[in-house]
mmCIF file of C-alpha atoms in Angstrom:
data_model
loop_
_atom_site.group_PDB
_atom_site.id
_atom_site.type_symbol
_atom_site.label_atom_id
_atom_site.label_comp_id
_atom_site.label_asym_id
_atom_site.label_seq_id
_atom_site.Cartn_x
_atom_site.Cartn_y
_atom_site.Cartn_z
ATOM 1 C CA MET A 1 0.000 0.000 0.000
ATOM 2 C CA ILE A 2 1.154 3.521 -0.760
ATOM 3 C CA LYS A 3 -0.642 6.415 0.903
ATOM 4 C CA ARG A 4 0.307 10.068 0.371
ATOM 5 C CA PHE A 5 -0.950 12.737 2.732
ATOM 6 C CA SER A 6 -1.525 16.447 2.135
ATOM 7 C CA ASP A 7 1.515 17.468 4.201
ATOM 8 C CA ASN A 8 3.865 15.618 1.764
ATOM 9 C CA THR A 9 4.334 12.616 4.055
ATOM 10 C CA MET A 10 3.725 9.079 2.941
ATOM 11 C CA LEU A 11 3.256 5.545 4.207
ATOM 12 C CA VAL A 12 4.545 2.591 2.190
ATOM 13 C CA THR A 13 3.983 -1.072 3.080
ATOM 14 C CA GLY A 14 4.946 -4.154 1.119
ATOM 15 C CA GLY A 15 7.718 -6.555 0.287
ATOM 16 C CA ALA A 16 11.270 -5.221 0.210
ATOM 17 C CA SER A 17 13.932 -5.703 -2.421
ATOM 18 C CA ALA A 18 17.539 -6.312 -1.416
ATOM 19 C CA PRO A 19 19.131 -3.028 -0.262
ATOM 20 C CA LYS A 20 21.976 -1.362 -2.082
ATOM 21 C CA PRO A 21 25.258 -1.073 -0.153
ATOM 22 C CA VAL A 22 25.453 1.832 2.309
ATOM 23 C CA LYS A 23 27.049 4.916 0.726
ATOM 24 C CA LYS A 24 29.249 6.954 3.040
ATOM 25 C CA PHE A 25 30.161 10.532 2.189
ATOM 26 C CA ASP A 26 33.190 12.627 3.189
ATOM 27 C CA SER A 27 30.894 14.744 5.385
ATOM 28 C CA GLY A 28 30.162 11.676 7.546
ATOM 29 C CA LYS A 29 26.609 11.268 6.275
ATOM 30 C CA GLN A 30 25.464 7.899 5.001
ATOM 31 C CA VAL A 31 22.522 6.664 2.915
ATOM 32 C CA CYS A 32 21.073 3.280 1.982
ATOM 33 C CA GLU A 33 18.345 2.633 -0.598
ATOM 34 C CA PHE A 34 15.962 -0.247 -1.223
ATOM 35 C CA GLY A 35 12.697 -0.770 -3.042
ATOM 36 C CA VAL A 36 9.265 -1.754 -1.760
ATOM 37 C CA ALA A 37 6.730 -3.597 -3.931
ATOM 38 C CA ALA A 38 3.426 -2.094 -2.844
ATOM 39 C CA ASP A 39 -0.181 -2.464 -3.925
ATOM 40 C CA TYR A 40 -1.531 0.798 -5.330
ATOM 41 C CA LYS A 41 -5.097 2.148 -5.522
ATOM 42 C CA ASP A 42 -6.080 0.141 -8.589
ATOM 43 C CA GLY A 43 -4.620 -3.129 -7.263
ATOM 44 C CA GLN A 44 -1.475 -2.960 -9.378
ATOM 45 C CA THR A 45 1.904 -3.584 -7.810
ATOM 46 C CA VAL A 46 4.214 -0.578 -8.035
ATOM 47 C CA TRP A 47 7.761 -0.118 -6.793
ATOM 48 C CA CYS A 48 8.621 2.696 -4.427
ATOM 49 C CA ASN A 49 12.248 3.631 -3.811
ATOM 50 C CA VAL A 50 13.140 4.243 -0.152
ATOM 51 C CA LYS A 51 16.116 6.394 0.899
ATOM 52 C CA ALA A 52 17.286 6.073 4.485
ATOM 53 C CA TRP A 53 19.802 8.613 5.831
ATOM 54 C CA GLY A 54 21.901 8.651 9.004
ATOM 55 C CA TYR A 55 21.307 5.886 11.554
ATOM 56 C CA LEU A 56 18.348 4.674 9.465
ATOM 57 C CA ALA A 57 20.845 3.677 6.756
ATOM 58 C CA ASP A 58 22.078 0.933 9.092
ATOM 59 C CA THR A 59 18.491 -0.253 9.624
ATOM 60 C CA ALA A 60 17.847 -0.231 5.868
ATOM 61 C CA ALA A 61 21.019 -2.252 5.257
ATOM 62 C CA ARG A 62 19.575 -5.056 7.436
ATOM 63 C CA VAL A 63 16.439 -5.353 5.278
ATOM 64 C CA ARG A 64 16.434 -8.589 3.273
ATOM 65 C CA LYS A 65 14.727 -9.327 -0.001
ATOM 66 C CA GLY A 66 11.146 -10.410 0.740
ATOM 67 C CA ASP A 67 10.897 -8.798 4.195
ATOM 68 C CA GLN A 68 7.533 -7.169 4.857
ATOM 69 C CA VAL A 69 8.217 -3.546 5.801
ATOM 70 C CA CYS A 70 6.312 -0.409 6.701
ATOM 71 C CA VAL A 71 8.062 2.883 5.930
ATOM 72 C CA THR A 72 6.954 6.374 6.866
ATOM 73 C CA GLY A 73 8.650 9.380 5.394
ATOM 74 C CA ARG A 74 8.586 12.359 3.076
ATOM 75 C CA TYR A 75 7.566 12.163 -0.586
ATOM 76 C CA GLU A 76 10.295 13.316 -2.973
ATOM 77 C CA GLU A 77 10.549 13.716 -6.762
ATOM 78 C CA GLN A 78 13.728 14.131 -8.794
ATOM 79 C CA GLU A 79 13.994 14.691 -12.529
ATOM 80 C CA LYS A 80 16.839 13.037 -14.417
ATOM 81 C CA ASP A 81 17.160 12.752 -18.192
ATOM 82 C CA GLY A 82 13.539 13.802 -18.717
ATOM 83 C CA LYS A 83 12.128 11.184 -16.331
ATOM 84 C CA VAL A 84 10.585 11.857 -12.939
ATOM 85 C CA TRP A 85 11.789 9.505 -10.191
ATOM 86 C CA LYS A 86 9.563 9.256 -7.122
ATOM 87 C CA SER A 87 10.803 8.071 -3.741
ATOM 88 C CA CYS A 88 10.196 8.100 0.000
ATOM 89 C CA VAL A 89 12.846 9.649 2.260
ATOM 90 C CA ALA A 90 12.415 7.528 5.376
ATOM 91 C CA ASP A 91 11.663 8.801 8.867
ATOM 92 C CA ALA A 92 11.035 5.299 10.232
ATOM 93 C CA ILE A 93 11.412 1.735 8.979
ATOM 94 C CA ILE A 94 9.415 -0.967 10.714
ATOM 95 C CA GLY A 95 9.518 -4.565 9.625
ATOM 96 C CA ALA A 96 9.816 -8.197 10.417
ATOM 97 C CA ALA A 97 12.126 -10.678 8.788
ATOM 98 C CA PRO A 98 10.469 -13.748 7.237
ATOM 99 C CA ALA A 99 11.447 -15.703 10.356
ATOM 100 C CA GLY A 100 9.376 -13.271 12.437
ATOM 101 C CA GLU A 101 12.286 -11.456 14.076
ATOM 102 C CA ALA A 102 11.689 -7.726 14.552
ATOM 103 C CA TYR A 103 14.423 -5.306 13.525
ATOM 104 C CA ASP A 104 16.686 -4.006 16.244
ATOM 105 C CA THR A 105 16.154 -0.679 17.930
ATOM 106 C CA PRO A 106 18.275 2.248 16.650
ATOM 107 C CA PRO A 107 21.974 2.106 17.575
ATOM 108 C CA GLU A 108 23.477 3.821 20.595
ATOM 109 C CA SER A 109 24.599 6.684 18.323
ATOM 110 C CA MET A 110 20.987 7.915 18.246
ATOM 111 C CA PRO A 111 20.475 10.809 20.708
ATOM 112 C CA THR A 112 18.934 9.732 23.993
ATOM 113 C CA MET A 113 18.111 11.358 27.307
ATOM 114 C CA PRO A 114 20.988 11.241 29.834
ATOM 115 C CA ALA A 115 20.624 8.663 32.597
ATOM 116 C CA GLY A 116 18.882 9.922 35.721
ATOM 117 C CA GLU A 117 17.166 12.842 33.989
ATOM 118 C CA GLU A 118 13.935 11.073 32.969
ATOM 119 C CA ASP A 119 11.831 13.165 35.351
ATOM 120 C CA GLU A 120 13.323 16.504 34.309
ATOM 121 C CA LEU A 121 11.657 17.101 30.970
ATOM 122 C CA PRO A 122 12.103 20.602 29.496
ATOM 123 C CA PHE A 123 8.378 21.163 28.932
#
């Protein structure tokens, strides 16, 4: 299923293709891409490209061909050589491997609240 919302966000669910290798840039940023075969409004299967940046690139790299995934993110279009390429820039990737194992939580590099400060929220 592919669902686009008025605020340019989207939800994509379906079977994943094998991810491309993680690209690492000189700036320290990294990206990983994979496709999702999703059912569209008319019942046809369409492919949606998913781009995962930062720590989500590591999560995307663990996706295996055939995994059922749910991706939320921002809709993006790019024009190259007269063709329009549509993709989802991921905010979250949720999925389960065929064996039923859930993906790991984000790595320790993801910002977290310091220990002992759970009760001192800034709002």
